CSV table of N, CA, C and O in Angstrom, one decimal:
chain,number,residue,atom,x,y,z
N,26,MET,N,1.1,25.4,-2.0
N,26,MET,CA,1.1,24.2,-1.1
N,26,MET,C,-0.4,23.7,-1.3
N,26,MET,O,-0.3,22.5,-1.3
N,27,ASP,N,-1.3,24.5,-1.6
N,27,ASP,CA,-2.4,23.9,-1.8
N,27,ASP,C,-2.6,22.9,-3.1
N,27,ASP,O,-3.2,21.9,-2.9
N,28,THR,N,-1.8,23.2,-4.1
N,28,THR,CA,-1.7,22.3,-5.3
N,28,THR,C,-1.0,20.8,-4.8
N,28,THR,O,-1.5,19.7,-5.2
N,29,ASN,N,-0.3,20.7,-3.8
N,29,ASN,CA,0.4,19.5,-3.0
N,29,ASN,C,-0.7,18.7,-2.6
N,29,ASN,O,-0.6,17.5,-2.7
N,30,LEU,N,-1.5,19.4,-1.9
N,30,LEU,CA,-2.9,18.9,-1.1
N,30,LEU,C,-3.7,17.9,-2.2
N,30,LEU,O,-4.4,17.0,-1.8
N,31,HIS,N,-3.8,18.6,-3.5
N,31,HIS,CA,-4.6,17.9,-4.4
N,31,HIS,C,-4.1,17.3,-5.6
N,31,HIS,O,-4.4,17.1,-6.7
N,32,SER,N,-2.6,17.0,-5.3
N,32,SER,CA,-2.0,16.3,-6.2
N,32,SER,C,-2.0,14.9,-6.7
N,32,SER,O,-2.8,14.3,-5.8
N,33,PRO,N,-1.9,14.3,-7.7
N,33,PRO,CA,-2.4,13.0,-8.1
N,33,PRO,C,-1.3,11.9,-7.3
N,33,PRO,O,-2.1,11.1,-7.0
N,34,GLU,N,-0.3,12.4,-7.1
N,34,GLU,CA,0.6,11.4,-6.4
N,34,GLU,C,0.0,11.4,-4.7
N,34,GLU,O,-0.1,10.5,-4.3
N,35,ARG,N,-0.4,12.5,-4.0
N,35,ARG,CA,-1.0,12.2,-2.9
N,35,ARG,C,-2.3,11.6,-3.0
N,35,ARG,O,-2.8,10.8,-2.0
N,36,HIS,N,-3.2,11.7,-3.9
N,36,HIS,CA,-4.5,10.9,-4.2
N,36,HIS,C,-4.1,9.4,-4.3
N,36,HIS,O,-4.7,8.6,-3.6
N,37,LEU,N,-2.8,9.2,-4.8
N,37,LEU,CA,-2.5,7.9,-5.1
N,37,LEU,C,-2.1,7.2,-3.7
N,37,LEU,O,-2.7,6.0,-3.2
N,38,ILE,N,-1.4,7.9,-2.9
N,38,ILE,CA,-1.3,7.3,-1.5
N,38,ILE,C,-2.5,7.4,-0.8
N,38,ILE,O,-2.4,6.1,0.0
N,39,GLU,N,-3.3,8.3,-0.8
N,39,GLU,CA,-4.6,8.1,0.1
N,39,GLU,C,-5.3,6.9,-0.1
N,39,GLU,O,-5.7,6.3,0.5
N,40,LEU,N,-5.3,6.7,-1.7
N,40,LEU,CA,-6.0,5.4,-2.1
N,40,LEU,C,-5.4,4.2,-1.6
N,40,LEU,O,-6.0,3.2,-1.2
N,41,ARG,N,-4.1,4.2,-1.6
N,41,ARG,CA,-3.2,3.0,-1.0
N,41,ARG,C,-3.4,2.9,0.5
N,41,ARG,O,-3.7,1.8,0.8
N,42,MET,N,-3.7,3.8,1.0
N,42,MET,CA,-3.9,3.7,2.6
N,42,MET,C,-5.4,3.3,2.8
N,42,MET,O,-5.3,2.3,3.5
N,43,GLU,N,-6.3,3.9,2.1
N,43,GLU,CA,-7.6,3.3,2.2
N,43,GLU,C,-7.7,1.8,2.1
N,43,GLU,O,-8.7,0.9,2.6
N,44,HIS,N,-6.9,1.4,0.9
N,44,HIS,CA,-7.3,0.0,0.5
N,44,HIS,C,-6.3,-0.8,1.7
N,44,HIS,O,-6.9,-1.8,2.1
N,45,ALA,N,-5.5,-0.4,2.2
N,45,ALA,CA,-4.5,-1.2,3.4
N,45,ALA,C,-5.5,-1.3,4.3
N,45,ALA,O,-5.8,-2.3,5.0
N,46,ASP,N,-6.3,0.1,4.8
N,46,ASP,CA,-7.1,0.0,6.0
N,46,ASP,C,-8.3,-1.2,5.5
N,46,ASP,O,-8.5,-1.8,6.5
N,47,LEU,N,-8.9,-0.9,4.3
N,47,LEU,CA,-9.9,-2.0,4.2
N,47,LEU,C,-9.3,-3.2,4.1
N,47,LEU,O,-10.3,-4.4,4.5
N,48,GLN,N,-8.2,-3.8,3.7
N,48,GLN,CA,-8.0,-5.3,3.8
N,48,GLN,C,-7.8,-5.7,5.5
N,48,GLN,O,-8.1,-6.7,5.8
N,49,ALA,N,-7.4,-4.6,6.2
N,49,ALA,CA,-7.4,-4.9,7.6
N,49,ALA,C,-8.7,-5.3,8.4
N,49,ALA,O,-8.7,-6.2,8.7
N,50,SER,N,-9.5,-4.5,7.8
N,50,SER,CA,-11.1,-4.6,8.0
N,50,SER,C,-11.5,-6.1,7.6
N,50,SER,O,-12.2,-6.7,8.4
N,51,LEU,N,-11.3,-6.3,6.4
N,51,LEU,CA,-11.6,-7.7,5.9
N,51,LEU,C,-11.1,-8.6,6.8
N,51,LEU,O,-11.9,-9.8,7.0
N,52,GLN,N,-9.9,-8.7,7.0
N,52,GLN,CA,-9.2,-10.0,8.1
N,52,GLN,C,-10.1,-9.8,9.2
N,52,GLN,O,-10.3,-11.0,9.9
N,53,ARG,N,-10.2,-8.8,9.7
N,53,ARG,CA,-11.0,-9.0,11.1
N,53,ARG,C,-12.4,-9.5,11.0
N,53,ARG,O,-13.0,-10.4,11.8
N,54,LEU,N,-13.3,-9.0,10.1
N,54,LEU,CA,-14.2,-9.7,9.6
N,54,LEU,C,-14.6,-11.0,9.3
N,54,LEU,O,-15.4,-11.8,9.8
N,55,ARG,N,-13.3,-11.3,8.6
N,55,ARG,CA,-13.5,-12.9,8.2
N,55,ARG,C,-12.9,-13.7,9.5
N,55,ARG,O,-13.5,-15.1,9.5
N,56,ALA,N,-12.4,-13.3,10.6
N,56,ALA,CA,-12.1,-14.0,11.7
N,56,ALA,C,-13.0,-14.1,12.7
N,56,ALA,O,-13.1,-14.9,13.6
N,57,ALA,N,-14.0,-13.2,12.7
N,57,ALA,CA,-15.4,-13.0,13.3
N,57,ALA,C,-16.1,-14.5,13.4
N,57,ALA,O,-16.1,-15.1,12.3
N,58,THR,N,-16.8,-14.8,14.4
N,58,THR,CA,-17.6,-15.8,14.5
N,58,THR,C,-18.9,-15.3,14.8
N,58,THR,O,-19.3,-14.7,15.9
N,59,PRO,N,-19.9,-15.5,14.2
N,59,PRO,CA,-20.0,-16.0,12.8
N,59,PRO,C,-19.5,-14.7,11.7
N,59,PRO,O,-19.9,-13.5,12.1
N,60,PRO,N,-18.5,-15.1,10.6
N,60,PRO,CA,-18.5,-13.8,9.7
N,60,PRO,C,-19.6,-13.2,9.0
N,60,PRO,O,-20.5,-14.0,8.8
N,61,ASP,N,-19.7,-11.9,8.8
N,61,ASP,CA,-20.6,-11.1,8.3
N,61,ASP,C,-20.2,-11.3,7.0
N,61,ASP,O,-19.6,-10.4,6.5
N,62,GLU,N,-21.1,-12.0,6.1
N,62,GLU,CA,-20.8,-12.2,4.8
N,62,GLU,C,-21.2,-11.0,4.1
N,62,GLU,O,-20.4,-10.8,3.1
N,63,LEU,N,-22.1,-10.4,4.2
N,63,LEU,CA,-22.8,-9.4,3.5
N,63,LEU,C,-21.5,-8.2,3.6
N,63,LEU,O,-21.2,-7.5,2.5
N,64,ALA,N,-21.3,-7.9,4.6
N,64,ALA,CA,-20.3,-6.9,5.1
N,64,ALA,C,-19.0,-7.2,4.2
N,64,ALA,O,-18.1,-6.4,3.8
N,65,ILE,N,-18.5,-8.4,4.4
N,65,ILE,CA,-17.3,-9.0,3.8
N,65,ILE,C,-17.6,-8.6,2.1
N,65,ILE,O,-16.6,-8.1,1.6
N,66,ARG,N,-18.7,-9.2,1.5
N,66,ARG,CA,-18.7,-8.8,0.1
N,66,ARG,C,-18.6,-7.3,0.1
N,66,ARG,O,-18.2,-7.0,-1.3
N,67,ARG,N,-19.5,-6.4,0.5
N,67,ARG,CA,-19.4,-5.1,0.2
N,67,ARG,C,-17.8,-4.8,0.4
N,67,ARG,O,-17.3,-3.7,-0.6
N,68,LEU,N,-17.3,-5.1,1.3
N,68,LEU,CA,-15.7,-4.5,1.4
N,68,LEU,C,-15.0,-5.2,0.3
N,68,LEU,O,-14.0,-4.4,-0.1
N,69,GLU,N,-15.3,-6.5,0.0
N,69,GLU,CA,-14.6,-6.8,-1.3
N,69,GLU,C,-14.6,-5.9,-2.5
N,69,GLU,O,-13.6,-5.6,-3.4
N,70,LYS,N,-15.6,-5.8,-2.5
N,70,LYS,CA,-16.2,-4.8,-3.7
N,70,LYS,C,-15.6,-3.6,-3.8
N,70,LYS,O,-15.3,-3.1,-4.8
N,71,ARG,N,-15.7,-2.9,-2.3
N,71,ARG,CA,-14.8,-1.5,-2.7
N,71,ARG,C,-13.5,-1.8,-2.7
N,71,ARG,O,-12.9,-0.9,-3.2
N,72,GLY,N,-12.9,-2.9,-2.3
N,72,GLY,CA,-11.6,-3.1,-2.5
N,72,GLY,C,-10.9,-3.0,-3.8
N,72,GLY,O,-9.9,-2.7,-4.5
N,73,LEU,N,-12.1,-4.0,-4.6
N,73,LEU,CA,-11.7,-4.1,-5.9
N,73,LEU,C,-11.7,-2.7,-7.0
N,73,LEU,O,-10.9,-2.5,-7.8
N,74,GLN,N,-13.0,-1.6,-6.2
N,74,GLN,CA,-12.7,-0.2,-6.8
N,74,GLN,C,-11.7,0.5,-6.7
N,74,GLN,O,-11.2,1.2,-7.5
N,75,LEU,N,-11.1,0.4,-5.5
N,75,LEU,CA,-10.1,1.1,-4.8
N,75,LEU,C,-8.7,0.5,-5.9
N,75,LEU,O,-7.9,1.4,-6.3
N,76,ARG,N,-8.7,-0.7,-6.0
N,76,ARG,CA,-7.7,-1.1,-6.8
N,76,ARG,C,-7.8,-0.7,-8.3
N,76,ARG,O,-6.7,-0.6,-8.8
N,77,ASP,N,-8.8,-0.8,-8.8
N,77,ASP,CA,-9.1,-0.1,-10.2
N,77,ASP,C,-8.6,1.4,-10.2
N,77,ASP,O,-7.9,1.6,-11.1
N,78,GLN,N,-9.1,2.0,-9.0
N,78,GLN,CA,-8.6,3.3,-9.2
N,78,GLN,C,-7.2,3.6,-9.2
N,78,GLN,O,-6.7,4.5,-9.7
N,79,ILE,N,-6.6,2.8,-8.3
N,79,ILE,CA,-5.1,2.9,-8.0
N,79,ILE,C,-4.5,2.6,-9.3
N,79,ILE,O,-3.4,3.1,-9.8
N,80,ALA,N,-4.8,1.5,-10.0
N,80,ALA,CA,-4.2,1.1,-11.5
N,80,ALA,C,-4.4,2.3,-12.3
N,80,ALA,O,-3.3,2.3,-12.9
N,81,ARG,N,-5.5,3.0,-12.5
N,81,ARG,CA,-5.6,3.8,-13.2
N,81,ARG,C,-4.8,5.1,-12.9
N,81,ARG,O,-4.2,5.5,-14.1
N,82,LEU,N,-4.6,5.7,-12.0
N,82,LEU,CA,-4.0,6.7,-11.4
N,82,LEU,C,-2.5,6.4,-11.8
N,82,LEU,O,-1.6,7.1,-12.2
N,83,GLU,N,-2.1,5.0,-11.1
N,83,GLU,CA,-0.6,4.8,-11.6
N,83,GLU,C,-0.3,4.7,-13.1
N,83,GLU,O,1.1,5.1,-13.5
N,84,LEU,N,-1.1,4.6,-13.9
N,84,LEU,CA,-0.9,4.7,-15.6
N,84,LEU,C,-0.9,6.1,-15.9
N,84,LEU,O,0.2,6.2,-16.8
N,85,VAL,N,-1.6,6.9,-15.1
N,85,VAL,CA,-1.3,8.3,-15.5
N,85,VAL,C,-0.4,8.9,-15.0
N,85,VAL,O,0.5,9.8,-15.9
N,86,LEU,N,0.4,8.5,-14.0
N,86,LEU,CA,1.4,9.0,-13.4
N,86,LEU,C,3.0,8.5,-13.8
N,86,LEU,O,3.9,9.1,-13.8
N,87,ASP,N,2.7,7.2,-14.3
N,87,ASP,CA,3.9,6.5,-14.9
N,87,ASP,C,3.7,5.5,-16.2
N,87,ASP,O,3.1,4.2,-15.9
N,88,PRO,N,3.2,6.1,-17.2
N,88,PRO,CA,2.8,5.2,-18.4
N,88,PRO,C,3.9,4.2,-18.8
N,88,PRO,O,5.1,4.7,-18.5
N,89,LYS,N,3.3,3.3,-19.2
N,89,LYS,CA,4.5,2.0,-19.5
N,89,LYS,C,5.1,2.4,-20.8
N,89,LYS,O,6.3,2.1,-21.1
N,90,GLU,N,4.3,2.8,-21.7
N,90,GLU,CA,5.1,3.3,-23.1
N,90,GLU,C,5.8,4.5,-23.1
N,90,GLU,O,5.4,5.3,-22.5
N,91,PRO,N,6.8,4.5,-23.6
N,91,PRO,CA,7.8,5.8,-23.9
N,91,PRO,C,6.7,6.8,-24.7
N,91,PRO,O,6.1,6.6,-25.6
N,92,ALA,N,7.1,8.0,-24.2
N,92,ALA,CA,6.3,9.2,-24.7
N,92,ALA,C,6.9,9.6,-26.3
N,92,ALA,O,8.2,9.4,-26.2
């Protein structure tokens, strides 16, 4: 069971959840008056990092080229 908790598939799910939460936070920040531009930029940067991590992990789990 311990290996399940640290599997790449589970990590991918966790990254996707974190990215979704971050997107929701960004929407709330953008709707605020006045918007906190610094916080928005930081969250956008983190979102890009998460997206890159997700893409790399997806390639590892499901390579496009046949083996």
